[in-house]
Coordinates of C-alpha atoms in Angstrom, one line a residue:
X212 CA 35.8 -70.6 -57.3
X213 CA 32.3 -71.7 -56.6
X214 CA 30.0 -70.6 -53.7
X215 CA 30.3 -73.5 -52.1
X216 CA 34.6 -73.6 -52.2
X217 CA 34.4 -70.6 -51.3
X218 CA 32.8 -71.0 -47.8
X219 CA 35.2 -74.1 -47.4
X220 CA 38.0 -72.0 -47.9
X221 CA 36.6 -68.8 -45.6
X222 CA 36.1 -71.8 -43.0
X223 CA 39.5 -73.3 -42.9
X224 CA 40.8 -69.8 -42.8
X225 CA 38.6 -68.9 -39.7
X226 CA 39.7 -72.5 -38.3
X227 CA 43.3 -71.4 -38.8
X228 CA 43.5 -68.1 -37.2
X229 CA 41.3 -69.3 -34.2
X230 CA 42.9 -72.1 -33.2
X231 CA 45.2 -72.5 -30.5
X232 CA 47.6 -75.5 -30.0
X233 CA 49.7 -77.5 -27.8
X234 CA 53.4 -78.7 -29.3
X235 CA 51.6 -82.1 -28.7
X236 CA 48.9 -81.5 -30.8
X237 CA 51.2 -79.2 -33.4
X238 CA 53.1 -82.4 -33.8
X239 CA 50.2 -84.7 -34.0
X240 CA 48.7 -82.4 -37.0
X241 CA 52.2 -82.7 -38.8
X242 CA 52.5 -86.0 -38.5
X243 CA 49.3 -86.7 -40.1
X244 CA 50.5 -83.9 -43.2
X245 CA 53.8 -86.4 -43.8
X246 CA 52.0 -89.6 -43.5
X247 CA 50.3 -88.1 -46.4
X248 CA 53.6 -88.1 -48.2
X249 CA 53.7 -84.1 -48.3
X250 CA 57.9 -84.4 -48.1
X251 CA 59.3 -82.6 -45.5
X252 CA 61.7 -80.6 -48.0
X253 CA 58.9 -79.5 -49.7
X254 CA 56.7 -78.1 -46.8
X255 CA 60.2 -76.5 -45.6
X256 CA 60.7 -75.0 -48.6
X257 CA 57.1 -73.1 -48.9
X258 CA 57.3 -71.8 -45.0
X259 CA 60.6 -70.2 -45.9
X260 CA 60.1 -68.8 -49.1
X261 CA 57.0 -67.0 -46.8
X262 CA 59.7 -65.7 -44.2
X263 CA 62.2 -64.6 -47.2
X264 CA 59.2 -62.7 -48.4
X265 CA 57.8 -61.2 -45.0
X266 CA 61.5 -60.5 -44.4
X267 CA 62.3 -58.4 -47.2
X268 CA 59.2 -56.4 -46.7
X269 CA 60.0 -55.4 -43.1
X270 CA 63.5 -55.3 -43.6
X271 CA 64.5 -53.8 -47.3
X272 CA 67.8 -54.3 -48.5
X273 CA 68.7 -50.9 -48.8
X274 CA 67.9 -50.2 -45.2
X275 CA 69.0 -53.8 -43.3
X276 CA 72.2 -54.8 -45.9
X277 CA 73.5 -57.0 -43.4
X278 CA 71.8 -60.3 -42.0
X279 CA 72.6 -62.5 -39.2
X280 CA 71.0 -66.4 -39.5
X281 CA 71.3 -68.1 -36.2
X282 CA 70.8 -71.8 -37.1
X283 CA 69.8 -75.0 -34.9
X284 CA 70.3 -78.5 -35.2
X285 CA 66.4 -79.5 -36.4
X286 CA 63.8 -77.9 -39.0
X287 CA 63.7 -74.7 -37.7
X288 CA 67.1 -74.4 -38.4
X289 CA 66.4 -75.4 -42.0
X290 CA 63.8 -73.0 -42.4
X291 CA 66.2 -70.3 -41.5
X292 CA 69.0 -71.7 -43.9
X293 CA 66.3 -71.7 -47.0
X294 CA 65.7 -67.8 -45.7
X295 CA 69.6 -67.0 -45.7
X296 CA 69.9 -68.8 -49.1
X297 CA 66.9 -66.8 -50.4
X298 CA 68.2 -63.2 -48.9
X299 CA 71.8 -64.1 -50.2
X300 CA 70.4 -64.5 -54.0
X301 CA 68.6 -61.1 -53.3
X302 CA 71.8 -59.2 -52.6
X303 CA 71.9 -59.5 -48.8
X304 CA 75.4 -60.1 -47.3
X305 CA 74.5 -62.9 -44.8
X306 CA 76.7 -64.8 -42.1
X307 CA 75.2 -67.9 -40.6
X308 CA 76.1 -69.0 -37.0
X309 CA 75.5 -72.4 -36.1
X310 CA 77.2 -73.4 -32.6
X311 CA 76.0 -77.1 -33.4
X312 CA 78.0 -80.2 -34.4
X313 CA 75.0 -82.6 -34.9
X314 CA 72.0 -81.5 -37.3
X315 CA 69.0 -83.2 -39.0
X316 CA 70.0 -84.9 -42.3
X317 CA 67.8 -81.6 -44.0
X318 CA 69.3 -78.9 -42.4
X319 CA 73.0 -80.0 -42.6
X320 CA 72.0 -80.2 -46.8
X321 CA 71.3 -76.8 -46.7
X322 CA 74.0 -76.1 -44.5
X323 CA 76.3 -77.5 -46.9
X324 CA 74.7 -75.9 -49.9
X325 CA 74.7 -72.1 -48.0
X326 CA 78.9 -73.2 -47.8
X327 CA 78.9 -73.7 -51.2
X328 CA 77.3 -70.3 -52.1
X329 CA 79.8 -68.6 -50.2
X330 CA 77.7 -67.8 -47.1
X331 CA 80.2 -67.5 -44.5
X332 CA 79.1 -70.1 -41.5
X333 CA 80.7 -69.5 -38.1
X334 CA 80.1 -71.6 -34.6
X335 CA 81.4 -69.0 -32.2
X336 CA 80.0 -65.9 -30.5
X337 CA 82.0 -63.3 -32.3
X338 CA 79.3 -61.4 -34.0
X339 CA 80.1 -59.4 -36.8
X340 CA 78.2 -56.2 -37.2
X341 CA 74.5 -57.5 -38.4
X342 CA 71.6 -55.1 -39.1
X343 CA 69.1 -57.4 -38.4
X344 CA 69.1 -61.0 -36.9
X345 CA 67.3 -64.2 -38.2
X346 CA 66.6 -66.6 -35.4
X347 CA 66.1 -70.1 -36.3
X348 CA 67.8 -71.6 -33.6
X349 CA 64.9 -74.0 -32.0
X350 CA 61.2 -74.4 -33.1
X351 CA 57.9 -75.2 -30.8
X352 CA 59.6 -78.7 -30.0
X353 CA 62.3 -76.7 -27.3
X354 CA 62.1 -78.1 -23.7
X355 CA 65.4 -77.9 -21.7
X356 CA 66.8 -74.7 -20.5
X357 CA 69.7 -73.3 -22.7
X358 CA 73.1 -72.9 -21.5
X359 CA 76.3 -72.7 -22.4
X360 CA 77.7 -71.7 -25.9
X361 CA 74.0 -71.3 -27.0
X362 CA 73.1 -69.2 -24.0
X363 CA 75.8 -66.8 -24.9
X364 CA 75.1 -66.6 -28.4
X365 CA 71.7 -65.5 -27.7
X366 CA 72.6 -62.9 -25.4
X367 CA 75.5 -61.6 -27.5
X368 CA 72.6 -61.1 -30.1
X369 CA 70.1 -60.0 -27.7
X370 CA 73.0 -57.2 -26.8
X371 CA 73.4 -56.0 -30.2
X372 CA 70.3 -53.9 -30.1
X373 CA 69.2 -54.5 -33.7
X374 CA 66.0 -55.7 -34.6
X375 CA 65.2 -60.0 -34.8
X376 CA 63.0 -61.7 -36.2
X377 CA 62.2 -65.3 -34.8
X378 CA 61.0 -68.4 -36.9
X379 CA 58.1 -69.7 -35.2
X380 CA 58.9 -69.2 -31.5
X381 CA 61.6 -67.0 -30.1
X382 CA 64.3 -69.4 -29.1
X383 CA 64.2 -70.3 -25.5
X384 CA 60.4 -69.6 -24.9
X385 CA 58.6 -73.1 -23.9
X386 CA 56.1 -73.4 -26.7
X387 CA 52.8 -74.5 -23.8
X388 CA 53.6 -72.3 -20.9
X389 CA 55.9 -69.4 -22.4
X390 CA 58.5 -69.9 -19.7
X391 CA 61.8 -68.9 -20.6
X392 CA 63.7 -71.8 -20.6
X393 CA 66.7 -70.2 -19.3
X394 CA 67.8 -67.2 -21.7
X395 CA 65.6 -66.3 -24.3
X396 CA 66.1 -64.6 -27.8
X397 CA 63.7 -60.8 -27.1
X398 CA 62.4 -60.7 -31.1
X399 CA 61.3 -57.8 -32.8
X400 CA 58.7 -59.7 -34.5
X401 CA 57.9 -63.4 -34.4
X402 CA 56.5 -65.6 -37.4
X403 CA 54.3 -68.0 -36.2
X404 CA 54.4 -71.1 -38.5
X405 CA 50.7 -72.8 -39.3
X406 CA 48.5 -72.4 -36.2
X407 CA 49.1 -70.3 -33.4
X408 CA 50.8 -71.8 -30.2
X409 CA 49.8 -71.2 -26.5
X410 CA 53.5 -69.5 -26.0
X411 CA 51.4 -66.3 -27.1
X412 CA 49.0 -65.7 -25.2
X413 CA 51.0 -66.7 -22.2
X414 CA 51.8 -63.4 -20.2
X415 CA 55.8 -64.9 -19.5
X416 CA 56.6 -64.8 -23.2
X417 CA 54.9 -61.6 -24.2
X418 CA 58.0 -59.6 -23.5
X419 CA 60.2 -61.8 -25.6
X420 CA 57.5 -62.4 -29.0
X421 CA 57.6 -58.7 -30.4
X422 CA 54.7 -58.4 -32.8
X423 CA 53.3 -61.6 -33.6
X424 CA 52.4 -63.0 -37.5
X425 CA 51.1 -66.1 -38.5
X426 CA 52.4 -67.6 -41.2
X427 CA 49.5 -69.9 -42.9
X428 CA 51.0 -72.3 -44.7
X429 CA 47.6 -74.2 -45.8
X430 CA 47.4 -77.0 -43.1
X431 CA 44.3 -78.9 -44.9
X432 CA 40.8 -78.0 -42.2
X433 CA 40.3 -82.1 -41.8
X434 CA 44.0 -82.2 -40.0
X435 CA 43.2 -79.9 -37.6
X436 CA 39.4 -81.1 -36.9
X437 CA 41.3 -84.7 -36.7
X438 CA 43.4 -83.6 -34.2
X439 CA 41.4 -80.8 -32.5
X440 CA 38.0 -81.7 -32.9
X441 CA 35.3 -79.9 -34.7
X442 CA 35.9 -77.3 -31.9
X443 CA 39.4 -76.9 -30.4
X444 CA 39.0 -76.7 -26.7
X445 CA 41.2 -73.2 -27.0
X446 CA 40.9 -70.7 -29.6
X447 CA 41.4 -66.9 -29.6
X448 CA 38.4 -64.6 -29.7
X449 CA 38.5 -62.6 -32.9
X450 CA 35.7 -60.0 -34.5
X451 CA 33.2 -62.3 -35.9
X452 CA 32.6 -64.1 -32.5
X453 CA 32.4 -61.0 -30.8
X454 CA 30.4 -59.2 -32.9
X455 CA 27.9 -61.9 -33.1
X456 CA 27.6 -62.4 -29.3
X457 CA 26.3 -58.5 -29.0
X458 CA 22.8 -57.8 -28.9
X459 CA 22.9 -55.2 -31.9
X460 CA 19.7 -55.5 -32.8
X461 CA 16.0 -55.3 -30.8
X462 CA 12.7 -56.6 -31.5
X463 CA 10.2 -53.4 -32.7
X464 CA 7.9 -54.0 -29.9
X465 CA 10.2 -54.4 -26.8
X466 CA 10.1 -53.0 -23.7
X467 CA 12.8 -52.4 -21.2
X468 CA 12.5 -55.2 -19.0
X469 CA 12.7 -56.9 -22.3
X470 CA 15.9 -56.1 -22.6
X471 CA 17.6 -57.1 -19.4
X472 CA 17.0 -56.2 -15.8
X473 CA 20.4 -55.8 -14.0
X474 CA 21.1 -55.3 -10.4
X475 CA 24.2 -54.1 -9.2
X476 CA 25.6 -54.7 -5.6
X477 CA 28.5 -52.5 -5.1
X478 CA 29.8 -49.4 -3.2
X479 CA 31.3 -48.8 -0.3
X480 CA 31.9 -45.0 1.3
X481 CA 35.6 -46.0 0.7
X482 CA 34.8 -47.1 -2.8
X483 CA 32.1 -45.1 -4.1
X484 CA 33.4 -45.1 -7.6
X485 CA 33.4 -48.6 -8.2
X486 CA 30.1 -48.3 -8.2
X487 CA 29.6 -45.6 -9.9
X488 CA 32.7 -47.3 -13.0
X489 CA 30.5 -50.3 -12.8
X490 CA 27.3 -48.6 -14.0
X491 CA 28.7 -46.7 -16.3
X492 CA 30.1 -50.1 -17.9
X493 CA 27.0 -52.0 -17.3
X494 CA 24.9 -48.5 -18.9
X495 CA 27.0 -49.0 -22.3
X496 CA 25.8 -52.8 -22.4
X497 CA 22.2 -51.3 -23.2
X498 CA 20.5 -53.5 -20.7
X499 CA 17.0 -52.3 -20.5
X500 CA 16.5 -52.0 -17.0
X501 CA 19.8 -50.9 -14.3
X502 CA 19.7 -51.0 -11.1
X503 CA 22.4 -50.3 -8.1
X504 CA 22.2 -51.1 -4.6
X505 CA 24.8 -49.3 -2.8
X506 CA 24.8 -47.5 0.9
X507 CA 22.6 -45.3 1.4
X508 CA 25.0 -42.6 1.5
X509 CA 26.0 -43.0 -1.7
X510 CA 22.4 -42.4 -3.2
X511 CA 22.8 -38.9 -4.0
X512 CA 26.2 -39.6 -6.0
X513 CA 25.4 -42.2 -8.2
X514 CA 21.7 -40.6 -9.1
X515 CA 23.5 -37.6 -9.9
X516 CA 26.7 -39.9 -12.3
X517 CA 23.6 -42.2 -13.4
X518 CA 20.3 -40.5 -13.8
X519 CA 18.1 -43.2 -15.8
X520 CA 19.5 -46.0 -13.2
X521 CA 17.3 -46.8 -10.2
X522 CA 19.5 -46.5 -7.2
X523 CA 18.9 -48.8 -4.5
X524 CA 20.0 -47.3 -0.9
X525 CA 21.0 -50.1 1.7
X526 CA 21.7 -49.9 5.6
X527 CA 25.1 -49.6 6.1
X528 CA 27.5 -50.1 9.0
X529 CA 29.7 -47.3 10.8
X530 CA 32.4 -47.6 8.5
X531 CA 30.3 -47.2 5.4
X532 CA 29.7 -50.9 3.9
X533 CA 26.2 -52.4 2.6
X534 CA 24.9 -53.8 6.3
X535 CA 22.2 -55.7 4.3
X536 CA 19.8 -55.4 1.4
X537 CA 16.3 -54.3 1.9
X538 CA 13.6 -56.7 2.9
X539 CA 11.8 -55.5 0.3
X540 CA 14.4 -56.3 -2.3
X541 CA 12.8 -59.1 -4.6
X542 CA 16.4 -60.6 -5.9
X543 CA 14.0 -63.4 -8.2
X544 CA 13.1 -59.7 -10.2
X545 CA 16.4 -59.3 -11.7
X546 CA 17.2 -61.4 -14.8
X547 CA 21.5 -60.9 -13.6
X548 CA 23.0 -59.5 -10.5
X549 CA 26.4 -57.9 -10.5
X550 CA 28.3 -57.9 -6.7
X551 CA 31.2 -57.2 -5.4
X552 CA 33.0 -53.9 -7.0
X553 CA 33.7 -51.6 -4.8
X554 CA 31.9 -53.8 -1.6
X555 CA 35.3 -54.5 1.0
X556 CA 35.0 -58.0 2.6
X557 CA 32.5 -56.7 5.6
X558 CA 28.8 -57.8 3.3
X559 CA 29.6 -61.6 3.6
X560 CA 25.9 -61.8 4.6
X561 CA 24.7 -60.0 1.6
X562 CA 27.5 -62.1 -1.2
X563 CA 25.8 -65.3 0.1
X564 CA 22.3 -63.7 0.1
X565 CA 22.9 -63.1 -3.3
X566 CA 24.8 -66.6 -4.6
X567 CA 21.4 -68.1 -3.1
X568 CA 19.7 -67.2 -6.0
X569 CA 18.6 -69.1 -8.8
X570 CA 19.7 -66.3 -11.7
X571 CA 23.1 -65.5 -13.5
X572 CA 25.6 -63.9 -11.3
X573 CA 29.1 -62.3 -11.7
X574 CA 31.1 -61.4 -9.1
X575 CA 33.9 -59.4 -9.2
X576 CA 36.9 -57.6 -6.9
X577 CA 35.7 -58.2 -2.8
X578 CA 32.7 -60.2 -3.8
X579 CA 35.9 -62.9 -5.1
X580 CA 37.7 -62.3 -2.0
X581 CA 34.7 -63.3 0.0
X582 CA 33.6 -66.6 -2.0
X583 CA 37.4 -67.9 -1.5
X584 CA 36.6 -67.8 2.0
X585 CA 33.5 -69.5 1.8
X586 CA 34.3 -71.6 -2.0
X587 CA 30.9 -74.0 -1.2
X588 CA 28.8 -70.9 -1.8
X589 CA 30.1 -71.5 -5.5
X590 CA 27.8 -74.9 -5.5
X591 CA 24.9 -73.6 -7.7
X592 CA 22.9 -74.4 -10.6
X593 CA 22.6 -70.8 -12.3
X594 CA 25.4 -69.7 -14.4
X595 CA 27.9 -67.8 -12.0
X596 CA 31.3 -65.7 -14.0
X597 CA 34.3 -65.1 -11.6
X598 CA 36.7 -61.9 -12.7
X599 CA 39.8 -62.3 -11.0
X600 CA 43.2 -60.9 -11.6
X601 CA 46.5 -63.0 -10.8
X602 CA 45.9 -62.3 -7.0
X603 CA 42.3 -62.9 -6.8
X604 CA 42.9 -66.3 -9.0
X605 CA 45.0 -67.4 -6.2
X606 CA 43.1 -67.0 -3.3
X607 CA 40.2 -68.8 -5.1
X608 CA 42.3 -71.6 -6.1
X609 CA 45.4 -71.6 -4.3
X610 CA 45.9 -75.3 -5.7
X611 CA 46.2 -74.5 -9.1
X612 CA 49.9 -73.4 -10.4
X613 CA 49.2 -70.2 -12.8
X614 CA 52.6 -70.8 -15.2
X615 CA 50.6 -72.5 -17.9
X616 CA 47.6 -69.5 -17.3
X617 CA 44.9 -71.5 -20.0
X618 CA 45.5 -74.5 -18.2
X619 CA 44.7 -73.0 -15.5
X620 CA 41.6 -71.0 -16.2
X621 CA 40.3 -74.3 -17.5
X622 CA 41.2 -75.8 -14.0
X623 CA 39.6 -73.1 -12.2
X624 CA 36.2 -73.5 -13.9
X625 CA 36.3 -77.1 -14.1
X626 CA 36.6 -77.1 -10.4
X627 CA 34.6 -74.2 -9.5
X628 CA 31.8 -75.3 -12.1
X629 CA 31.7 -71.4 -13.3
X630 CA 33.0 -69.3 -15.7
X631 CA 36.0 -67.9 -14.7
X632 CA 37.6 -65.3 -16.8
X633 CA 41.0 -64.4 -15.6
X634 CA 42.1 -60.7 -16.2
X635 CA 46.0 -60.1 -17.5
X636 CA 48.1 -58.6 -20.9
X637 CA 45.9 -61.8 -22.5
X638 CA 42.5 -62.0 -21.1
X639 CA 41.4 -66.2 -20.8
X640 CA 38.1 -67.0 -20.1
X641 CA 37.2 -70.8 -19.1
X642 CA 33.6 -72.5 -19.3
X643 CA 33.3 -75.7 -17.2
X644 CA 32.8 -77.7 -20.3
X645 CA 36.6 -77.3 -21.1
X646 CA 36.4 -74.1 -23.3
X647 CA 38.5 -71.3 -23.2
X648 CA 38.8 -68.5 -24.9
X649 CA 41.7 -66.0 -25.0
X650 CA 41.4 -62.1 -26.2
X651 CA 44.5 -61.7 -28.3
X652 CA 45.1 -58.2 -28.3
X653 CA 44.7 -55.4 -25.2
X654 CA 46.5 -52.8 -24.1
X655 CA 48.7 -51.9 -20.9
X656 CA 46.6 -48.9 -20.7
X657 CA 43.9 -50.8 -18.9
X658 CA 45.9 -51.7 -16.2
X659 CA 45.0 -48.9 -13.7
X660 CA 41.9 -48.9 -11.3
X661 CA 38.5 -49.0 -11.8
X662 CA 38.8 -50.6 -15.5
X663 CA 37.9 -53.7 -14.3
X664 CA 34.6 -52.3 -12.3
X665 CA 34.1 -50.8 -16.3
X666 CA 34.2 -54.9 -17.1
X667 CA 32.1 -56.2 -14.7
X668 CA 29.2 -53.7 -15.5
X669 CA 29.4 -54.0 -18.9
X670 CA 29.5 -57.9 -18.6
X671 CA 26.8 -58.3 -16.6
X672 CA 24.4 -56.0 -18.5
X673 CA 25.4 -58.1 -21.5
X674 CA 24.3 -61.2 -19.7
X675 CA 21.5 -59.9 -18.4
X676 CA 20.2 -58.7 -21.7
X677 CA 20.7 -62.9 -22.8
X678 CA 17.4 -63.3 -20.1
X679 CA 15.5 -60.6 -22.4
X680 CA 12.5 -60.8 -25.1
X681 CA 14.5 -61.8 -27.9
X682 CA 17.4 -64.0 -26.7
X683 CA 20.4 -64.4 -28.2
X684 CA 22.1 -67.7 -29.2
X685 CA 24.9 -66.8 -27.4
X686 CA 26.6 -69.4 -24.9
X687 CA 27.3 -67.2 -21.4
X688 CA 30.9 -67.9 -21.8
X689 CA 30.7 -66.7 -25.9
X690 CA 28.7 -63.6 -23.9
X691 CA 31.3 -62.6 -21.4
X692 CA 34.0 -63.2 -24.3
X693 CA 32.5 -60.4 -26.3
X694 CA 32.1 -58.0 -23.2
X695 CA 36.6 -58.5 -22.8
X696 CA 37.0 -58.0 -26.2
X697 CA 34.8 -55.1 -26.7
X698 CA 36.7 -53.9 -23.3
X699 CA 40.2 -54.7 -24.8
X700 CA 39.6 -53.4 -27.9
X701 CA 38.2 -49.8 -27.3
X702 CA 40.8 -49.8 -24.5
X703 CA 43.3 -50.2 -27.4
X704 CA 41.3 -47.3 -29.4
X705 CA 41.9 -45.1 -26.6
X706 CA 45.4 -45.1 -26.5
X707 CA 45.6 -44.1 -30.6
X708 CA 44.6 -40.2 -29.3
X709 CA 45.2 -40.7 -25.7
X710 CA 48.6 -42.4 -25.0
X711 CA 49.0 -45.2 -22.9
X712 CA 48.6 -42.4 -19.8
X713 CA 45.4 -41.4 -20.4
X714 CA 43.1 -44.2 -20.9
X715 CA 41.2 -43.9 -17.3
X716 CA 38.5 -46.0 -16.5
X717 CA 35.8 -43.0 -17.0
X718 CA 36.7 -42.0 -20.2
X719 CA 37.0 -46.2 -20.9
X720 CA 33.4 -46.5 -19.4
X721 CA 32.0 -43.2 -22.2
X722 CA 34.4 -44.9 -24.6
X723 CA 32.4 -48.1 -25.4
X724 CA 30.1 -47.2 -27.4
X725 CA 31.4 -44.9 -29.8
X726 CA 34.3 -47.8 -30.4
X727 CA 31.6 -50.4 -30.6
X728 CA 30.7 -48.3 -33.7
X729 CA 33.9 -48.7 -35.4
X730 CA 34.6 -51.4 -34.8
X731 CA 31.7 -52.6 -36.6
X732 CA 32.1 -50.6 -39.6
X733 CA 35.6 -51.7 -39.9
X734 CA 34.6 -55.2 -39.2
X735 CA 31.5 -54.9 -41.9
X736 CA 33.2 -56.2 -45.1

């Protein structure tokens, strides 16, 4: 293959795993592939020769004898009939349950063929003894709620305990939003057919998808770019992005405030280690310059947890909050300021003192809690990054229904003209010009405190860096992508040695680095 083929065909792949669609625009892409005159029968029969293949790999013959084929009335039905038909040839014993009357003029041919083989084919819910279960039942078109015969079938299946494998989309999961549309099929793994849909990196399907696989079943690049654009609005954020977005490498010559100068507005007596989390991220960033402006209690602490960080001591009230920043202060100095970790919703004063500003800002924790009191302090022409979790997300926008969660990131910074990136199991991050981004892989192990303080620090010393010498090319959106990756993925490190217990936001904060490291040798090929 020459050079040039080659980069065509390392582009369409990259296109393919990043992309993220709608059933509208899955649909739209097919429909362009049959207008082409690809037959339908043809394009069924590659995808399922694919699952027969994956299947026999993760589910030998000598191990998983038995197979169950649950079978609906459209394609993905078929799909799953060309898989029994495929497994049956191979020596599996397979029984095919189809509780429908009516199919698609494709899938009742290879119903009829599977008959003729000998496959037995039963409608009801009496479910012999399977080792594992193929579910083919509905595909990313599903939008009513399941009841009935169906409903019990998939619960009967669901009950057996042994391990499924869903075509496409677990049945019952609505392919946008990853509701469950009633009772859902909980798969042991799920095969993705030809681009990835939003079901997956929607938090209410996660429990049902299992491990997740796309199947790429060579969608021609000019489909998708027909349908999507040259950009699709929503794509996951995978190693090359990430890695790109990082400031790895410094001019010879620099100088510190070269290479960012971040200020830090955090603390509280109550919450000293906010701050103290939120350096620590914001110290593994590399920014050149750090500094934190915390009560003045707190001084001794974080010079003795931080020692190359200029600590910053503030007035503070009776109960221990930032009273207000020094009058000597100059904000204009700092290329990023980081506020609200740590802070409790007394500083409203300083918040706004520091959303007045004409530099990048991210706010975080009671610096979000604050702003949805007072959302016009939002109205500014610097780049400003929200971090909220679910709760945070709705006091800011209390308008915006979270079930579709990329819709409504993209909401939220449409409306709120920042960058919002909304914490969860799948981390979306939202630019006002309709971007989003979502991290496709964390762990549970980060949910527990102070890990998102770790976030915000190491965020906005990222950011800040942007401001420096040299700057990177980097959007602020592709910047605070990299930051929850990097966050997600040495998270996910962690938890190889550590368990899911012990991934605390400390050892997350020391953590960075050293799985910044690996992750770029392993990602160096």
């Amino acid at each position: 293959m020459s050079q040039p083929a080659d980069r065509a065909a390392a582009q369409r792949t990259e296109l393919i795993h990043r992309t993220i669609v709608t059933t509208q625009q899955m649909q739209a892409i097919e429909a362009r592939i049959f207008a082409a005159d690809m037959p339908v029968a043809a394009l069924m029969e590659k995808v399922a020769l694919q699952i027969a293949a994956q299947f026999q790999v993760r589910y030998p013959l000598v191990d998983y004898p038995q197979v169950g084929v649950l079978v609906g009335p459209g394609h993905n039905g078929g799909d799953a009939l060309v898989v029994a038909r495929e497994l049956h040839f191979r020596g599996y014993g397979v029984q095919v349950y189809c509780p429908f009357e009516r199919l698609k003029d494709l899938t009742q041919s290879h119903l009829r063929y599977a008959t003729t083989l000998g496959i037995p084919v039963q409608p009801h819910c009496a479910l012999a003894d399977c080792d594992v279960w193929l579910d083919g039942l509905f595909g990313f078109g599903q939008s009513r709620n399941i009841t009935g015969t169906v409903a019990q079938l998939i619960d009967a299946v669901n009950a057996t305990g042994a391990p499924i494998i869903s075509i496409d989309l677990p049945s019952g999961i609505q392919p946008d939003t990853g509701q469950v549309l009633g009772t859902a099929i909980r798969a042991t793994v799920t095969l993705c057919l030809g681009l990835w849909k939003q079901a997956f990196f929607q938090e209410a399907a996660l429990p049902a998808l299992g491990e997740s696989t796309l199947v790429d079943f060579d969608i021609p690049a000019a489909d998708i770019t027909a349908v999507m654009g040259s950009r699709p609005l929503v794509q996951r954020v995978d190693h090359r992005w990430a890695l790109a977005a990082l400031p790895l490498q410094r001019p010879l010559t620099v100088h510190k405030y070269q290479m960012g100068n971040l200020l830090l507005v955090c603390g509280s007596t109550r919450y000293a280690g906010a701050a103290i989390l939120a350096g620590l991220g914001a110290r593994a960033s590399g920014v050149g310059m750090l500094s934190i402006a915390v009560p003045a209690a707190l001084k001794p602490l974080l010079n003795q947890q931080l020692p190359e960080a200029l600590i910053i001591p503030c007035s503070a009230t009776a109960t221990g909050e930032i009273q207000a920043l020094p009058a000597s202060l100059d904000l204009a100095a700092y290329s990023t300021i980081g506020c609200g970790c740590g802070l409790t919703q007394g500083p409203q004063a300083v918040v706004e003192q520091v959303l007045a500003q004409g530099q990048t800002v991210v706010l975080d924790a009671d610096g979000l809690n604050i702003v949805a009191a007072h959302p016009a302090w939002l109205s500014r022409a610097a780049t400003t990054v929200l971090t909220p979790h679910v709760g945070e997300f709705r006091r800011l926008f209390p308008a915006i229904d979270l079930a579709d969660r990329l819709a409504a990131v993209r909401a939220a910074a449409l409306q709120s003209r920042t960058i919002v990136l909304l914490k969860g199991a799948r981390v979306a991050i939202a630019a006002p010009s309709g971007q989003v981004g979502v991290i496709p892989e964390s762990t549970p192990a980060l949910a527990r405190g102070g890990s998102g303080d770790v976030l915000t620090g190491l965020l906005a010393g990222l950011l800040a860096q942007s401001h420096g010498a040299d700057p990177v090319a980097s959007s602020p959106i592709e910047i605070v992508q990299a930051a929850a990756w990097w966050h997600a993925q040495t998270g996910r490190s962690l938890v190889v040695d550590r368990t899911q217990l012990g991934v605390d936001a400390e050892t997350l904060a020391i953590a960075l680095i050293p799985a910044l490291k690996q992750l770029i040798v392993a990602n160096s090929g």
